[in-house]
Amino acid sequence: MASDGKVRIGVIGAGRIGKIHIENLVYRVPDATVVAVADVDVENTRKWAAPYGIKKVLAEPKELINDPEIDAVVICSPTDTHAEYVIEAARAGKQIFCEKPIAQKLDTTKQALAAVEEAGVKLQIGFNRRFDANFKGIRQLVESGKIGEPHLVNITSRDPAPPPIDYVKISGGIFMDMTIHDFDMARYLTGSDVVEVYAVGNVLIDPAIKDAGDFDTAVTILKFANGAVCTIDNSRQAVYGYDQRVEVFGSKGAATAQNETATRVTVSSESGVVSDKPLYFFLERYMESFAQEMNDFVACIRNNTTPPVTGEDGLQSLLIAMAATKSAKENRPVKLAEIG
Amino acid sequence: MASDGKVRIGVIGAGRIGKIHIENLVYRVPDATVVAVADVDVENTRKWAAPYGIKKVLAEPKELINDPEIDAVVICSPTDTHAEYVIEAARAGKQIFCEKPIAQKLDTTKQALAAVEEAGVKLQIGFNRRFDANFKGIRQLVESGKIGEPHLVNITSRDPAPPPIDYVKISGGIFMDMTIHDFDMARYLTGSDVVEVYAVGNVLIDPAIKDAGDFDTAVTILKFANGAVCTIDNSRQAVYGYDQRVEVFGSKGAATAQNETATRVTVSSESGVVSDKPLYFFLERYMESFAQEMNDFVACIRNNTTPPVTGEDGLQSLLIAMAATKSAKENRPVKLAEIG
Amino acid sequence: MASDGKVRIGVIGAGRIGKIHIENLVYRVPDATVVAVADVDVENTRKWAAPYGIKKVLAEPKELINDPEIDAVVICSPTDTHAEYVIEAARAGKQIFCEKPIAQKLDTTKQALAAVEEAGVKLQIGFNRRFDANFKGIRQLVESGKIGEPHLVNITSRDPAPPPIDYVKISGGIFMDMTIHDFDMARYLTGSDVVEVYAVGNVLIDPAIKDAGDFDTAVTILKFANGAVCTIDNSRQAVYGYDQRVEVFGSKGAATAQNETATRVTVSSESGVVSDKPLYFFLERYMESFAQEMNDFVACIRNNTTPPVTGEDGLQSLLIAMAATKSAKENRPVKLAEIG
Amino acid sequence: MASDGKVRIGVIGAGRIGKIHIENLVYRVPDATVVAVADVDVENTRKWAAPYGIKKVLAEPKELINDPEIDAVVICSPTDTHAEYVIEAARAGKQIFCEKPIAQKLDTTKQALAAVEEAGVKLQIGFNRRFDANFKGIRQLVESGKIGEPHLVNITSRDPAPPPIDYVKISGGIFMDMTIHDFDMARYLTGSDVVEVYAVGNVLIDPAIKDAGDFDTAVTILKFANGAVCTIDNSRQAVYGYDQRVEVFGSKGAATAQNETATRVTVSSESGVVSDKPLYFFLERYMESFAQEMNDFVACIRNNTTPPVTGEDGLQSLLIAMAATKSAKENRPVKLAEIG
């Protein structure tokens, strides 16, 4: 930490999500300073970064990782580089925030986690939805016992539009790319581990997604160690916007989070009573959760506590995603124990 | 009462509201029997009444009033005949239900109430909204003290479309014809009496209403004996349907009744999230309250209790309507004590 | 039909649901007359039926079935008698309404359907939820194409409290007894047939239900011929009441039906903003749908049209229930083609 | 403006609202730089301001006003100093943002406006609610004609708790201090001017407020030039939080803004269905509107356009507040033309 007690941060990758984290770290995380950014496009990143008062803009992530003025790295580069940077950062003794997933492969993931373990550094995985006030509120209701033992969890998670086909091809598939957030959410809400998965995938929106070997519509059932059962339904195209709702039903009641909207305005006219659509996509919907995520990452470093989303959490969601992918392919329930 | 314990009822006037009461009395009020109906259009009424098993259909209300087989009369004839039939029915010793208002004039109303008083019969006035589950629920919340002392009451009461101009001309004006229901609702909800009224009337919808000497848009403030203040807003034309909402705000909280709708369906599409408009008009909206009203009328006869809406309630609402009419005309607050 | 054009009906079984049908037929189905009721408890049924003006109360269903004054029978006796009475009524040339299910066994069901087919009479199965305004509204949205091709269907169907264990034992299991309504709903909403089922059952509420060989918590996935996927979640005990919601998500939008409540009142106080719980159970929630169901049954007889819920619909839901039961037992997806 | 195109701002008064404006200007208004802050408590303000990179912290507002490095001043000092600083800033050729009200007296207000007029500088008044997404949305619906001509406006505006009695004494009274925001809102929503006011004030919460010569509960009716009528209800104590709702009802429909809440979570349990209370008070509720307000102030300077809330808007709301105060005192409708 710097002499002023602030955590000095280097960010690897200044793409869409990297820029969000930088803006939040600069303006909304009082206990952090962004010391350096590394991005292949040094020139544009330098221009972009100037108003934020960031001095070092580098082309080479490893230079950043080994900078002695940096306490922690925030890894926002393409997925296939995550594990490598995690390992290097761990070896350099840095605290680590890594966007999800660590890797699409199990052994790579495990190697990264082993390096973190060996170095004794912290690793937080970028499951940002845990920091949303709605879902956190429901988690607290479960934890407090107010809705009793969880019996059923329903997660609706639909994107407003499919990603480009080129992205679909390298995404690892819908369960690895999209549903993985819901897998983490299900574990977070119940506080229990998944033991078995049954998943169904269809292509109902765009045949090109089928050609790319993926699904655009999926339903997953998760069976938890504590007996709870979770359903997740996904679509790559909800024409009305980003549909993000959860419900936990327990022995003493149910807690439900409805969609956030831009306003609470309703218009009554001859054609009906109309209210706002859900906020369009994750940038609008989860803006606050990204800021909270960074604050909590910085806090766990300063207070030397366990990160709110651990490497183990990242591993478990990967295992579920792999099991779901296998289940959808083989049309049978797959136990997590079968994977890895 | 009949030997089977049922209250034997004669209905005067088989127009729109008369038919509703008859249907409810026949099918939904187990403790009543409709013995006779009187209507000027005997022939059509006879045809209409046949399937309900009503034996006597008469042209002459007075014959019905004096029928010894009848315990109670339900007066649904035109407003200007109400007082006369109330007086005759009282003199004949019948229990009386009379649609609102007893009369548009104060002395006529008082004469009718005096006759009822003298005869010692019961008189219930047709303020049907008191029997709606929503408003009754709010009244109970006030009575139970759960929202504390009432400080503010807001009533929104808007019709879907103006009545025919010919009706407007004989209606007594918007305050006497339409807002009178809201005046009674305000008294019902607060359990307190009105001491002063300030009312504003405008014509914003149809100039013909102005020509008829009436308003189509009105706002009224009622000051209650207990210090509470009530606002009522009225429009003769809410294009989205019959808008009937109330709120009571008190020292411990607020209770609000939203509009009833035909379904709880919402449709999310590119153009927004659309839900149902309010139920169209009073027949749809207050169908249940009409049935409950008749049941409660019959029950007060059988149990010999005070009717749930008394002649005094009818008188008070008339006084408020007269004060509001005067206030809107003279643009000044008018005390109820000024009237009558 | 009677000379007055009314359909003359005999009701078999005057238990809870039989009484509801009789009341509705008498008071709310103008085109029907209840001519006779058969029930083992003749004496009490006679007392109960008297105020409804029903002349014949019999101990013997077969007497009723063969009564030449009867056009149609409504079968509300215990499930294990349904098929027998359907067959007899068909042979007697009566139109038939039969509570669900026709039978818990496939061959019995098929025998009953064959008898109906041979006799050329109508058979309507008692899936009353199809007649609820909410679900009918959603079906119409799907049919009209307003929400596009259905991709996902989510049904939440939770009872307020488990039935007595003695009933559980003979119920055929949760999928046959409870989820069968949801299976029919899924078919109704999508207008498509189910090809495969995957079901999970747990006992999380009462171990006695486990001892009885049944589940109290269940999740089912239905795969439809048209590619849509449906999730159904069931619980035998939602402490907040009868939770009955559906959602259909399609290529052009989503339609959702929320729970019905007794009022639209909300109370804001220091402890939050509180609104009504869902209506308690099926009698409260589906009262209107039962009346509509009888009206539609009578209308299909009078107009000589296909019943709104056919024997084939009954058969399909049975097949799905059998597949779900098998799936939950064997923990694998089961094709409908495997059954029967 | 600075060479980088940013508007250089000096803030007078670093109390609660001053600090909010500074934080927003620093972090959320990219086109502004906070150059200086003036506050009587120089020492604490210097400490507080350091992390925001503000170099000049002064004791003397006039020094700040005359600083040639400053383009615009934001006046957040106590109300009784507003007019003086507005006049000095105007004479110094600065652009001006002034918290509401300019003054509690009419002549002082007019002198300040005259100075602004003469200097040809911009003056924006701090009616922050206009910048809230909900109310802006409704204004846009009115402007677009989607709800037709406005007929009725209902504003509910209730504080969670009364201010300290010492504040009440110097506040100018509830209409000047609290309802003034609603007066501006009513003018903003309708786009029309108020011609007459009728107001009722009561003390139902705390007798000390009566002793201080003020009301804690108030209802106001505004009559607009265009015929629309507005009701405003105020309470100093809504135990469930800060209640801020508006409705505009017009010839083509109605637009309503409900309260904002911290989450969209609802909990269903035996005791009901509970959702969040409104956000507690103005800091929580209007945080976004304060940021938007500063952005729009800076934008109107950079683009040389009329401020979104003008000195005339400030004057009009003052006139309405004075008329309301007079009306409540004299219990009669008061024309704005009577004031000033």
Tab-separated table of N, CA and C in Angstrom, chain D residues 11 14 22 34-61 63-64 67:
chain	number	residue	atom	x	y	z
D	11	VAL	N	-17.104	27.568	-5.421
D	11	VAL	CA	-18.296	27.213	-4.641
D	11	VAL	C	-18.308	28.005	-3.337
D	14	ALA	N	-19.580	25.373	2.027
D	14	ALA	CA	-19.288	23.940	1.951
D	14	ALA	C	-20.037	23.198	3.047
D	22	ILE	N	-19.836	19.948	-4.840
D	22	ILE	CA	-18.388	19.839	-5.100
D	22	ILE	C	-18.042	18.413	-5.542
D	34	VAL	N	-13.314	22.492	-10.238
D	34	VAL	CA	-13.560	23.304	-9.045
D	34	VAL	C	-12.241	23.966	-8.661
D	35	VAL	N	-12.205	25.286	-8.803
D	35	VAL	CA	-10.972	26.040	-8.586
D	35	VAL	C	-10.873	26.506	-7.138
D	36	ALA	N	-11.991	26.869	-6.567
D	36	ALA	CA	-11.941	27.434	-5.217
D	36	ALA	C	-13.222	27.152	-4.446
D	37	VAL	N	-13.071	27.121	-3.126
D	37	VAL	CA	-14.221	26.988	-2.238
D	37	VAL	C	-14.104	28.050	-1.152
D	38	ALA	N	-15.213	28.705	-0.838
D	38	ALA	CA	-15.204	29.660	0.268
D	38	ALA	C	-16.144	29.183	1.361
D	39	ASP	N	-15.643	29.183	2.583
D	39	ASP	CA	-16.491	28.787	3.712
D	39	ASP	C	-15.937	29.421	4.977
D	40	VAL	N	-16.830	29.776	5.875
D	40	VAL	CA	-16.380	30.413	7.114
D	40	VAL	C	-15.447	29.495	7.905
D	41	ASP	N	-15.723	28.218	7.826
D	41	ASP	CA	-14.874	27.259	8.540
D	41	ASP	C	-13.740	26.817	7.609
D	42	VAL	N	-12.765	27.716	7.434
D	42	VAL	CA	-11.707	27.473	6.448
D	42	VAL	C	-10.938	26.199	6.753
D	43	GLU	N	-10.630	26.020	8.014
D	43	GLU	CA	-9.737	24.922	8.371
D	43	GLU	C	-10.321	23.553	8.023
D	44	ASN	N	-11.547	23.322	8.513
D	44	ASN	CA	-12.161	22.029	8.224
D	44	ASN	C	-12.434	21.858	6.736
D	45	THR	N	-12.812	22.934	6.091
D	45	THR	CA	-13.081	22.848	4.663
D	45	THR	C	-11.805	22.491	3.904
D	46	ARG	N	-10.675	23.054	4.334
D	46	ARG	CA	-9.394	22.744	3.674
D	46	ARG	C	-9.085	21.250	3.772
D	47	LYS	N	-9.269	20.710	4.971
D	47	LYS	CA	-9.029	19.266	5.163
D	47	LYS	C	-9.960	18.442	4.277
D	48	TRP	N	-11.224	18.851	4.303
D	48	TRP	CA	-12.209	18.079	3.547
D	48	TRP	C	-11.925	18.147	2.047
D	49	ALA	N	-11.486	19.319	1.599
D	49	ALA	CA	-11.345	19.553	0.157
D	49	ALA	C	-10.075	18.943	-0.438
D	50	ALA	N	-9.079	18.709	0.407
D	50	ALA	CA	-7.775	18.257	-0.094
D	50	ALA	C	-7.858	17.070	-1.061
D	51	PRO	N	-8.539	15.996	-0.701
D	51	PRO	CA	-8.563	14.824	-1.600
D	51	PRO	C	-9.222	15.105	-2.944
D	52	TYR	N	-9.959	16.188	-3.035
D	52	TYR	CA	-10.618	16.511	-4.301
D	52	TYR	C	-9.720	17.354	-5.199
D	53	GLY	N	-8.512	17.657	-4.700
D	53	GLY	CA	-7.556	18.413	-5.508
D	53	GLY	C	-7.951	19.869	-5.704
D	54	ILE	N	-8.693	20.416	-4.738
D	54	ILE	CA	-9.094	21.826	-4.826
D	54	ILE	C	-8.033	22.671	-4.133
D	55	LYS	N	-7.473	23.606	-4.895
D	55	LYS	CA	-6.305	24.325	-4.362
D	55	LYS	C	-6.662	25.484	-3.433
D	56	LYS	N	-7.632	26.278	-3.859
D	56	LYS	CA	-7.929	27.464	-3.059
D	56	LYS	C	-9.108	27.211	-2.113
D	57	VAL	N	-8.864	27.385	-0.831
D	57	VAL	CA	-9.962	27.380	0.129
D	57	VAL	C	-9.921	28.703	0.884
D	58	LEU	N	-10.995	29.471	0.749
D	58	LEU	CA	-10.986	30.846	1.242
D	58	LEU	C	-12.035	31.031	2.329
D	59	ALA	N	-11.825	32.048	3.146
D	59	ALA	CA	-12.820	32.389	4.171
D	59	ALA	C	-13.822	33.393	3.613
D	60	GLU	N	-13.406	34.133	2.607
D	60	GLU	CA	-14.150	35.291	2.175
D	60	GLU	C	-14.791	35.074	0.792
D	61	PRO	N	-16.106	34.923	0.734
D	61	PRO	CA	-16.793	34.690	-0.549
D	61	PRO	C	-16.470	35.762	-1.590
D	63	GLU	N	-13.807	37.396	-2.115
D	63	GLU	CA	-12.510	37.124	-2.748
D	63	GLU	C	-12.701	36.101	-3.870
D	64	LEU	N	-13.467	35.080	-3.549
D	64	LEU	CA	-13.748	34.043	-4.560
D	64	LEU	C	-14.506	34.641	-5.748
D	67	ASP	N	-12.307	36.478	-8.121
D	67	ASP	CA	-11.131	35.769	-8.632
D	67	ASP	C	-11.222	35.656	-10.155
